[in-house]
PDB file of C-alpha atoms in Angstrom:
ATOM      1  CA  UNK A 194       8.902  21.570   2.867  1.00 93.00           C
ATOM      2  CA  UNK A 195       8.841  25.077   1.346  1.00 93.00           C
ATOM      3  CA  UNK A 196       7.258  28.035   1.998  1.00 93.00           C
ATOM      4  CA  UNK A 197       8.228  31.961   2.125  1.00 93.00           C
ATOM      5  CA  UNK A 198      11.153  33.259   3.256  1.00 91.00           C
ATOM      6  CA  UNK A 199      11.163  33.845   7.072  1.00 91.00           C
ATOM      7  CA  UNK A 200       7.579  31.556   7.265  1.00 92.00           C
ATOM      8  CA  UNK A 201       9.114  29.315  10.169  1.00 91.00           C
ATOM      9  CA  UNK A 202      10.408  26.291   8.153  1.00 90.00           C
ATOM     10  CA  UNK A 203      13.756  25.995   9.559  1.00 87.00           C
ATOM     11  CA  UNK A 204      11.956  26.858  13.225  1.00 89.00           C
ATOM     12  CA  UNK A 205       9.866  23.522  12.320  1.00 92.00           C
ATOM     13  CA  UNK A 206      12.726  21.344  11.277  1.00 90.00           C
ATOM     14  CA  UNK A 207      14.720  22.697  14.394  1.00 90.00           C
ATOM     15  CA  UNK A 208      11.512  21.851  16.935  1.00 92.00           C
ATOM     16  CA  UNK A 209      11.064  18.160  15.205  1.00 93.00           C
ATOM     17  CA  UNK A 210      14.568  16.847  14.772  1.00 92.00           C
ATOM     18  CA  UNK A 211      16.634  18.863  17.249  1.00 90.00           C
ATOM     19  CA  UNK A 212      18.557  20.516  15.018  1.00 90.00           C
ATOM     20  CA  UNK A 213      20.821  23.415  16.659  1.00 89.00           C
ATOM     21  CA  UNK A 214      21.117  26.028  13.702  1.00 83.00           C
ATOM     22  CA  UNK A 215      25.012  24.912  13.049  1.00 90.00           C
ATOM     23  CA  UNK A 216      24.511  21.756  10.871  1.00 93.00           C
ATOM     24  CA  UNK A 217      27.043  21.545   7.962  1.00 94.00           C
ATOM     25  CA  UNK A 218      25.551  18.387   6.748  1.00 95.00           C
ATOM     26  CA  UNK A 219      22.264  16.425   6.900  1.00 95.00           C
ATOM     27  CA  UNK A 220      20.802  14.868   9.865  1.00 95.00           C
ATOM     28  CA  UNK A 221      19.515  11.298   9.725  1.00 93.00           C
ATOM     29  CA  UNK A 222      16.807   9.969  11.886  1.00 89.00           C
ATOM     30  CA  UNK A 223      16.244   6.791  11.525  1.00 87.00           C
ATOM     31  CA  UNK A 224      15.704   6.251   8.616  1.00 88.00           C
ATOM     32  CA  UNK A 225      14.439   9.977   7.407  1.00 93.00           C
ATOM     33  CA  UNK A 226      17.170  11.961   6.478  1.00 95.00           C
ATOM     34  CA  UNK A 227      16.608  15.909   7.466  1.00 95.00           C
ATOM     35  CA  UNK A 228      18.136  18.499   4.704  1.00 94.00           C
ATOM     36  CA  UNK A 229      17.983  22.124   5.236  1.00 89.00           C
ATOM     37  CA  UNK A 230      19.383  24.434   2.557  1.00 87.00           C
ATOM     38  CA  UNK A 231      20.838  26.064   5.309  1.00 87.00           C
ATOM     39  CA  UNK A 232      23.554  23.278   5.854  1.00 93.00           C
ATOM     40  CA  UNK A 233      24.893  23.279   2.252  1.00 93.00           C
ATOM     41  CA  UNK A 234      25.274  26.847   2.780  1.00 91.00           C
ATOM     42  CA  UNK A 235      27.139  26.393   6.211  1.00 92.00           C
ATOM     43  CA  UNK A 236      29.401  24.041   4.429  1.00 94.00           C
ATOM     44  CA  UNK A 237      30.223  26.451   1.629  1.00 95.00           C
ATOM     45  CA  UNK A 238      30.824  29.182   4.193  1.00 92.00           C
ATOM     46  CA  UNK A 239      33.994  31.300   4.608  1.00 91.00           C
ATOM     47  CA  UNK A 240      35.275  28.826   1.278  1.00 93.00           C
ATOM     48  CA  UNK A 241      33.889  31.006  -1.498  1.00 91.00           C
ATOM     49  CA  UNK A 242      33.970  34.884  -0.989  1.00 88.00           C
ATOM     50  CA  UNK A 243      36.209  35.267  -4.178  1.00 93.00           C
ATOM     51  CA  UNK A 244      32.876  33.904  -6.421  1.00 92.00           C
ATOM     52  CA  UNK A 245      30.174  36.001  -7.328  1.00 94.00           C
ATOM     53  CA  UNK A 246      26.856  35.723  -5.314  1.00 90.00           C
ATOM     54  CA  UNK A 247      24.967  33.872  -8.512  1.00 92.00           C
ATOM     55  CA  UNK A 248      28.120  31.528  -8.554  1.00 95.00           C
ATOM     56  CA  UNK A 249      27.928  30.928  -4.400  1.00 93.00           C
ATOM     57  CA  UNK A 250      23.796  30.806  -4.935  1.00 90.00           C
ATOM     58  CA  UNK A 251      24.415  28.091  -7.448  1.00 93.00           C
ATOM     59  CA  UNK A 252      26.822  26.147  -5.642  1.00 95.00           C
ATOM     60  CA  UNK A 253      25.130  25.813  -2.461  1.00 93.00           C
ATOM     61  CA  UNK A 254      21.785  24.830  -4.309  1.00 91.00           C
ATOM     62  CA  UNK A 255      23.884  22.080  -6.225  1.00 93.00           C
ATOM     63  CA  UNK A 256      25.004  20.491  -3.040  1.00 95.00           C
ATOM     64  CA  UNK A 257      21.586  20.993  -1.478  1.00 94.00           C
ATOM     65  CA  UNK A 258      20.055  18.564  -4.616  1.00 93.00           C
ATOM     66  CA  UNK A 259      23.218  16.211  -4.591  1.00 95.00           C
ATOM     67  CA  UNK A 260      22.553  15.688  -0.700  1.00 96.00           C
ATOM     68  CA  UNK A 261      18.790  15.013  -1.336  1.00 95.00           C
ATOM     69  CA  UNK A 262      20.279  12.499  -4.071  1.00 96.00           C
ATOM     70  CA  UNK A 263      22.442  10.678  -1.874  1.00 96.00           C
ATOM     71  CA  UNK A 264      19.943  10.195   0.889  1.00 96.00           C
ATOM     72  CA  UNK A 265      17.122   8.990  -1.960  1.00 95.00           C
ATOM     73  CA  UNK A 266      19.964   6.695  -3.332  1.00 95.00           C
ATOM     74  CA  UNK A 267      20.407   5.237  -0.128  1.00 94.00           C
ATOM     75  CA  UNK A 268      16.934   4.144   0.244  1.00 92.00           C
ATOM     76  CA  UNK A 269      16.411   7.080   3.192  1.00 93.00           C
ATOM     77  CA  UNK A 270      12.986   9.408   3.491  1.00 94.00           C
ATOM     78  CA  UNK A 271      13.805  12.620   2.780  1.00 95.00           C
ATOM     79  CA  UNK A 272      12.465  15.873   4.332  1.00 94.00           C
ATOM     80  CA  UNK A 273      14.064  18.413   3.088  1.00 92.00           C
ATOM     81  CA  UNK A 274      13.650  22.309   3.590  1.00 88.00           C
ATOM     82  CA  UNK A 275      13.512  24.705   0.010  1.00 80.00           C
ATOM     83  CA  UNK A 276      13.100  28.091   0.569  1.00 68.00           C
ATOM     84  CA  UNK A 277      11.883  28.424  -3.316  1.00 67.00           C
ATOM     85  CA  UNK A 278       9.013  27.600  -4.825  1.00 75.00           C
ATOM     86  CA  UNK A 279       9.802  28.221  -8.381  1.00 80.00           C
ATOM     87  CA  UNK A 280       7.922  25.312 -11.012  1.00 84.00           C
ATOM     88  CA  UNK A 281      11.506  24.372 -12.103  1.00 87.00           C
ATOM     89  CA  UNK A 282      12.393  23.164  -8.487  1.00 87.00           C
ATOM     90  CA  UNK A 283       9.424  21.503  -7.721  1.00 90.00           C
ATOM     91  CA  UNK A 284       9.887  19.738 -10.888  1.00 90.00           C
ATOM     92  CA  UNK A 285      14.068  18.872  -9.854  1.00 89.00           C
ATOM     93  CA  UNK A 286      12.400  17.481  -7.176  1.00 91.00           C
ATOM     94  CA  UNK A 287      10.081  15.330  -8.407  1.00 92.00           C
ATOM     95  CA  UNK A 288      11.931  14.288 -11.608  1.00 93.00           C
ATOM     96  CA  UNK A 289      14.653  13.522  -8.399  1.00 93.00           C
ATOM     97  CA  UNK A 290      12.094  11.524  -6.271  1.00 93.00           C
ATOM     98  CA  UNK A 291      10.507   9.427  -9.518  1.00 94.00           C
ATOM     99  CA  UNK A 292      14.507   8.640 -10.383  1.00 94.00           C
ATOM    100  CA  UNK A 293      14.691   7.095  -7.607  1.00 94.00           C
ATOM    101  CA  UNK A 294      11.048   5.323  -7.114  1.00 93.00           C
ATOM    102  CA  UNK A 295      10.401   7.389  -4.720  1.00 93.00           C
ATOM    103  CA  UNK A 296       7.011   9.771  -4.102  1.00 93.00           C
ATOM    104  CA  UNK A 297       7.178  13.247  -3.819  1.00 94.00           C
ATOM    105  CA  UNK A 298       5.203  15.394  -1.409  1.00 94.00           C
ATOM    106  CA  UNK A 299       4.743  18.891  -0.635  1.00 93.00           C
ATOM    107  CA  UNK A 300       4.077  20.312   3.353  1.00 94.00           C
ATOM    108  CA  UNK A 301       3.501  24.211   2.205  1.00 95.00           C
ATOM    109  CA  UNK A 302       3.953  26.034   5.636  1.00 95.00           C
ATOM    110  CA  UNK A 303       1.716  29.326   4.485  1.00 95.00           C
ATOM    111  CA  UNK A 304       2.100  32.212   6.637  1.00 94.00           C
ATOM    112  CA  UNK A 305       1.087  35.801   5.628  1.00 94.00           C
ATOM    113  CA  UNK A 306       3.684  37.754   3.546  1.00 94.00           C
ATOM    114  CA  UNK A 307       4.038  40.194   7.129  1.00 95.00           C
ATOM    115  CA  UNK A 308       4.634  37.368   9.188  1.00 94.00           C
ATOM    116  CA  UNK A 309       7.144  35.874   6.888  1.00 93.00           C
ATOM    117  CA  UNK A 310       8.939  39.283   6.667  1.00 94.00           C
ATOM    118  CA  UNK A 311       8.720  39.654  10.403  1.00 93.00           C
ATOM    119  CA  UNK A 312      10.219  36.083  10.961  1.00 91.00           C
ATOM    120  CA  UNK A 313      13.118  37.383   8.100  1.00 91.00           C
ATOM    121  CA  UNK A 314      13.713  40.572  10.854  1.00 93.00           C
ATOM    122  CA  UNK A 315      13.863  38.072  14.003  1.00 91.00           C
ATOM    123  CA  UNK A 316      16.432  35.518  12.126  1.00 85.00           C
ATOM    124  CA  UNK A 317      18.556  38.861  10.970  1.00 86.00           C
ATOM    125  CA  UNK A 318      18.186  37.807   7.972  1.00 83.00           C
ATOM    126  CA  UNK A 319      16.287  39.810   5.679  1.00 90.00           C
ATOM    127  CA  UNK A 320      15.434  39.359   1.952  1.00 89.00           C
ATOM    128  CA  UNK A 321      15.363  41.688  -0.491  1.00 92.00           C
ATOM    129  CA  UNK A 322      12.495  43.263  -1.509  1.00 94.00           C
ATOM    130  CA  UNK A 323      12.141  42.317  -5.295  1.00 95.00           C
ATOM    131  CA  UNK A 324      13.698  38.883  -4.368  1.00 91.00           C
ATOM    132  CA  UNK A 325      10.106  38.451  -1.297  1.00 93.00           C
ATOM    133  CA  UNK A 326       8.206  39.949  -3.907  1.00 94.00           C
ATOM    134  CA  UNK A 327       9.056  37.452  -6.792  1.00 93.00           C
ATOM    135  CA  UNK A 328       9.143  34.598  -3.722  1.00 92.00           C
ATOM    136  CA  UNK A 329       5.316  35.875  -2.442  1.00 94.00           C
ATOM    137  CA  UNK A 330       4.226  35.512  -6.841  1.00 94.00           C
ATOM    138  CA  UNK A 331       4.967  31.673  -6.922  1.00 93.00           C
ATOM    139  CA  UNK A 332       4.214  30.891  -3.641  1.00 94.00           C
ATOM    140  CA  UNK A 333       0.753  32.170  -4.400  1.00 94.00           C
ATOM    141  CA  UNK A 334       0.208  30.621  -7.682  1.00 93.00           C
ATOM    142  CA  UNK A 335       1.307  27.695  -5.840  1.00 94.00           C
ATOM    143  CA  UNK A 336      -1.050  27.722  -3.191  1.00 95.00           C
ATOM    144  CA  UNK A 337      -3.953  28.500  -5.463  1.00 95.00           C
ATOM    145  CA  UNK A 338      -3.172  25.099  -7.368  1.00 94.00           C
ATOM    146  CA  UNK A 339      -2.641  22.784  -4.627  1.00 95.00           C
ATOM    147  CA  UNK A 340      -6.260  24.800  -2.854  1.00 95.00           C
ATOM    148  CA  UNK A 341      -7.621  23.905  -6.049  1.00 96.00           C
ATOM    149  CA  UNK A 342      -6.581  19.932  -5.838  1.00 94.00           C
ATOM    150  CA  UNK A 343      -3.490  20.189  -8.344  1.00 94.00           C
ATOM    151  CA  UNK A 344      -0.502  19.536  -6.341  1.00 92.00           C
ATOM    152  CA  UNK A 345       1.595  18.928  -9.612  1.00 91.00           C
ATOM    153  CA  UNK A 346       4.341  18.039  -9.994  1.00 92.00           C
ATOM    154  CA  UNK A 347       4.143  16.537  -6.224  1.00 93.00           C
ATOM    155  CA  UNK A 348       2.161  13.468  -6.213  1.00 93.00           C
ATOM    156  CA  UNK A 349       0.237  15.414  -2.781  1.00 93.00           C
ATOM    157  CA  UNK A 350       0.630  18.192  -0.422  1.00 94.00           C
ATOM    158  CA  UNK A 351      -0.959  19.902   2.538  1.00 94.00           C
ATOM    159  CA  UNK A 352      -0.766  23.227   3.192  1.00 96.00           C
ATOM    160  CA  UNK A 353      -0.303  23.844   7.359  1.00 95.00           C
ATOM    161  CA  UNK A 354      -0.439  27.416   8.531  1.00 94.00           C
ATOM    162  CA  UNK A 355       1.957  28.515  11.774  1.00 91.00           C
ATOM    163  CA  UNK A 356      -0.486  27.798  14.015  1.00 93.00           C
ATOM    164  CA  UNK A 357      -0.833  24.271  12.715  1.00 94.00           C
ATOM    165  CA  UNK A 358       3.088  24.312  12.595  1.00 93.00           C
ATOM    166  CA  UNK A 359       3.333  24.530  16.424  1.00 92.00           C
ATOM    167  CA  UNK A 360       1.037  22.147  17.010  1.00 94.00           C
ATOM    168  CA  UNK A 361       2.670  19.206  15.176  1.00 93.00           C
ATOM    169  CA  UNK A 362       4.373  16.499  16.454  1.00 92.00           C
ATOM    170  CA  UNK A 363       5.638  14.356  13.980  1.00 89.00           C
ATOM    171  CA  UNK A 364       6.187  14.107  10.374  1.00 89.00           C
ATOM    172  CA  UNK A 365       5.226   9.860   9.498  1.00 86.00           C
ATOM    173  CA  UNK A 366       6.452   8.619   6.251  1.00 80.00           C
ATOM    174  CA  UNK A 367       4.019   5.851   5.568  1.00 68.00           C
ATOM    175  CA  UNK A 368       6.494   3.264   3.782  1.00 57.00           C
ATOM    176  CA  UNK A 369       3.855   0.838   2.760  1.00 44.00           C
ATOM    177  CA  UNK A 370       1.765   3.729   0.642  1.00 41.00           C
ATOM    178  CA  UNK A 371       5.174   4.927  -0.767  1.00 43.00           C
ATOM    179  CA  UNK A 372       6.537   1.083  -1.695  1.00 47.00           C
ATOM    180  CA  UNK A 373       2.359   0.513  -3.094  1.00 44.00           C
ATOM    181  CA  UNK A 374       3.239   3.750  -5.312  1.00 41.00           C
ATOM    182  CA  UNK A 375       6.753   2.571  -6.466  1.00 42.00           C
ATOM    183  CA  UNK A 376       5.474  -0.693  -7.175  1.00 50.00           C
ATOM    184  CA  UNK A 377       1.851   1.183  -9.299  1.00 44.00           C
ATOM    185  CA  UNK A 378       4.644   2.965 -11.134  1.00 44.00           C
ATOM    186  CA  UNK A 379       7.129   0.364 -12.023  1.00 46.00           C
ATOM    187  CA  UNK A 380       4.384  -2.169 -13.795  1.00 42.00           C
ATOM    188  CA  UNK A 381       2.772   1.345 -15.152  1.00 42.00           C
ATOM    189  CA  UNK A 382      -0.618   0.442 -12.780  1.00 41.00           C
TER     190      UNK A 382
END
């Protein structure tokens, strides 16, 4: 799941799976494991003040992708939240998912560049301009490829706006598609 910073992706995750805001680790629901960037940070918190804020940045994204690798590894769903959009994450991702014959997906929660900023005020947590403004650029290059059918280097995604956000229920990860697409891709079908 990804989207722009303050677009209501964590609100989403929070609504679906019951998540309080505190998580230090991932949550598993059955068999879908939920992992918000958030927790890595949590975990990292109070433990790394003496590193520079590239070194913390780093860190907590490394734990982020090693969490999303241990839940893939153990045969678990994944949703997982990403506040960036940049190509070279979305292909970590998928290069992740195909590792481990899984199929990678993309729910894009769009909201308006003022909405996201007003969600950033109402969370206290507020983005710096160049850093929204460099966030809003891929986002919308993004958007424009998956509008025009190229969801690459996800194998699909859908594109929900807020209101669509509140309305929705459930995320369903159809296993039988996914095993179909492991097996297509394993025998090179």
């Amino acid at each position: 799941m990804t989207g722009l910073p303050g677009a209501g992706k964590t609100t989403l995750l929070r609504r679906l799976y019951g998540l309080h805001g505190a998580e230090r680790r991932p949550v598993t629901m059955g068999t879908v494991a939920v992992i918000d960037s958030f927790q890595s940070k949590r975990h990292w918190y109070g433990r790394l003040g003496w590193a520079p804020h590239p070194l913390r940045r780093a860190v907590v994204f490394v734990t982020h992708l090693r969490r999303i690798r241990q839940a893939l590894t153990r045969g678990q769903s994944v949703i997982a939240h990403n506040r960036g959009c940049g190509p070279y994450v979305l292909r970590g991702f998928a290069w992740l998912a195909r590792r481990h014959r899984a199929s990678f997906h993309l729910l894009l929660l769009d909201a308006p560049p003022e909405v996201a900023l007003a969600g950033q005020r109402a969370r206290g947590r507020v983005v710096a301009p160049k850093t929204f403004a460099r966030h809003q650029r891929r986002w919308e290059s993004l958007v424009s490829r998956v509008k025009s059918g190229d969801p690459a280097p996800a194998i699909g995604a859908h594109i929900m706006d807020r209101a669509g956000a509140d309305l929705l229920q459930e995320i369903v990860f159809d296993e039988t598609r996914a095993s179909e697409q492991r097996d297509a891709q394993s025998t090179g079908r």
